[in-house]
XYZ file of C-alpha atoms in Angstrom:
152
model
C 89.639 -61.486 22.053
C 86.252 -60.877 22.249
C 84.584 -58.565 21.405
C 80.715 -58.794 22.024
C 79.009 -57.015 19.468
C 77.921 -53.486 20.583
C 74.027 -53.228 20.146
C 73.126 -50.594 18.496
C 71.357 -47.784 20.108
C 67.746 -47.223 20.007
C 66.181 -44.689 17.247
C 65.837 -40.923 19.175
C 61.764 -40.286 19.247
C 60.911 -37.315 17.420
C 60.762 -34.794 19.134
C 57.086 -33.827 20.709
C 55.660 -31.124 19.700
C 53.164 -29.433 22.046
C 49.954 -28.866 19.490
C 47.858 -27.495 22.054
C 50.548 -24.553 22.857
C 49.676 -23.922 18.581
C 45.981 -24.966 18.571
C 44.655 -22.526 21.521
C 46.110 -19.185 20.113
C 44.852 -20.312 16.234
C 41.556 -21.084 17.335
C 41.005 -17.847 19.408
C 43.049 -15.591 16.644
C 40.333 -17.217 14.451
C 37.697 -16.156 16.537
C 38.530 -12.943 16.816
C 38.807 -12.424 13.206
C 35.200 -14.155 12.865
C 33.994 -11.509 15.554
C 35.253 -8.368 14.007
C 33.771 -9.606 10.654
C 30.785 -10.129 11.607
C 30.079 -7.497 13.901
C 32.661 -4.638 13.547
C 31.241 -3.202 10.830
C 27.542 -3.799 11.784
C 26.579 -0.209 12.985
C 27.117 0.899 9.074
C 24.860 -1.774 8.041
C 22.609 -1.093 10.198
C 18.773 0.474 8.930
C 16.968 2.302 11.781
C 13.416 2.364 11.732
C 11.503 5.879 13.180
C 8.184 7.606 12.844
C 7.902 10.797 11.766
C 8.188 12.311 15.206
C 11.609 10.770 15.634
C 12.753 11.326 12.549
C 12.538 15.087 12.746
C 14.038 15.407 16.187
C 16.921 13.248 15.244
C 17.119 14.472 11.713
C 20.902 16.003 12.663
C 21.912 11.821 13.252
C 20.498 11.179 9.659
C 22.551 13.275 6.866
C 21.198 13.313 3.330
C 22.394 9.712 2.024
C 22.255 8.276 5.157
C 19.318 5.007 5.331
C 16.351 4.360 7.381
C 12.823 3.353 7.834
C 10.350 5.589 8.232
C 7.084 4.819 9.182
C 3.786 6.868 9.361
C 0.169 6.719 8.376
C -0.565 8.299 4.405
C -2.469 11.039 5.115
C -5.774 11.346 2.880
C -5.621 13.435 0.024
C -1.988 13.485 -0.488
C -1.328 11.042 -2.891
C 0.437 12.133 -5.949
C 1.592 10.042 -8.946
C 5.254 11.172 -10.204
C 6.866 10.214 -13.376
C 9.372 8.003 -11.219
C 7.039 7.169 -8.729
C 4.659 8.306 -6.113
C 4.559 11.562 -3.015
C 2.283 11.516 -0.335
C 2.820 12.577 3.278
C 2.906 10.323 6.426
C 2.172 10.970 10.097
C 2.217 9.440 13.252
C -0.295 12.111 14.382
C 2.049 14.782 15.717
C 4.763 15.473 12.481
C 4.319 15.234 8.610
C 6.855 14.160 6.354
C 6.859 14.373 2.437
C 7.657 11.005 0.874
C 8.750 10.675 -2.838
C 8.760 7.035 -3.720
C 10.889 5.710 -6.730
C 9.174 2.842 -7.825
C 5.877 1.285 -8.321
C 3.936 0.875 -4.660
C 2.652 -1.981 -3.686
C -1.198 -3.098 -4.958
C -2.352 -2.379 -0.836
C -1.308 1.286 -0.919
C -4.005 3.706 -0.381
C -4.809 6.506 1.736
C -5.510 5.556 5.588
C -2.925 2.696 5.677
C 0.079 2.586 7.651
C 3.695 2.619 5.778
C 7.268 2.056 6.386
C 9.544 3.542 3.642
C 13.448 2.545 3.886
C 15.691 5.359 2.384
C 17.181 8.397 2.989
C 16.481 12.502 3.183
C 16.928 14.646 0.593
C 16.421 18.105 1.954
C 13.103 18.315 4.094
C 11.807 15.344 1.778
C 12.138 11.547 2.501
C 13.102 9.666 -0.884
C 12.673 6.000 -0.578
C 12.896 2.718 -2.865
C 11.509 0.168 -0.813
C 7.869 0.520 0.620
C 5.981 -1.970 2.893
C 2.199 -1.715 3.879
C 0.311 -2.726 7.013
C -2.410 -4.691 5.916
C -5.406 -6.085 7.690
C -5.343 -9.750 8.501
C -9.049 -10.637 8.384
C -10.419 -12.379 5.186
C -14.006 -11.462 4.342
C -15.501 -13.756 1.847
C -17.076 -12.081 -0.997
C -20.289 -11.010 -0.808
C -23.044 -12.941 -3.407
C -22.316 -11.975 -7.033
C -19.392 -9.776 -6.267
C -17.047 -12.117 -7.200
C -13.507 -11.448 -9.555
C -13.750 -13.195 -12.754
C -11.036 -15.339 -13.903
C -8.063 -13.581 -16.177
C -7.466 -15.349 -19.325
């Protein structure tokens, strides 16, 4: 008798998976995802900026509450300190606007100078919190004995 010694059988591979088929749809699901949070909810966090023109024609797009920037030239002889702030009224030339400002302005805020106020209406009124100035970009060097002394 002989028997010969059956050989045993080769281990079965495991069975290959197709990571690609898995990889493709992840990466664009992930995408997608990515998109919509970045941009799907960028229209509400959006802050439009308009003169004071614009911002009257348009001022049915703009509910009380809603932000934007404003911007306009102070008008001389409007300037008025408030307990929580400043008012003045800006132009572009064509349309005024009453500004209340809530807050301190900044040390470049006079009358003459250009301004763009981010906030919101609040009736005919424009109530902002943030206020930037247009400033001129030439230094002057002091004149001879008109110079700032030090601060202790």
């Amino acid at each position: 008798m002989t028997d010969s010694p059956t050989s045993p059988e080769p281990p079965h591979p495991l069975p290959t998976t197709n990571y690609r088929a898995f990889l493709i749809p992840a990466v664009g699901l992930l995408l997608v995802i990515g998109g919509f949070l970045l941009f799907g909810n960028l229209n509400n966090n959006l802050v439009y900026y308009l003169t004071t023109t614009e911002a009257r024609q348009t001022r049915a797009d703009f509910p009380d509450g809603r932000r934007f920037r404003l911007a306009g030239e102070v008008v001389p002889g409007t300037i008025e300190s408030l307990s929580i702030g400043t008012s003045f009224i800006a132009s572009d030339g064509i349309t005024r606007v009453t500004v209340r400002h809530e807050g301190d302005p900044p040390q470049l805020f006079q009358e003459g100078i250009e301004v763009v106020v981010e906030g919101s209406w609040d009736g005919d009124a424009f109530v902002s919190d943030v206020m930037l100035v247009k400033h001129d970009e030439e230094y002057r060097v002091p004149e001879e004995g008109n110079y700032q002394e030090e601060s202790p």
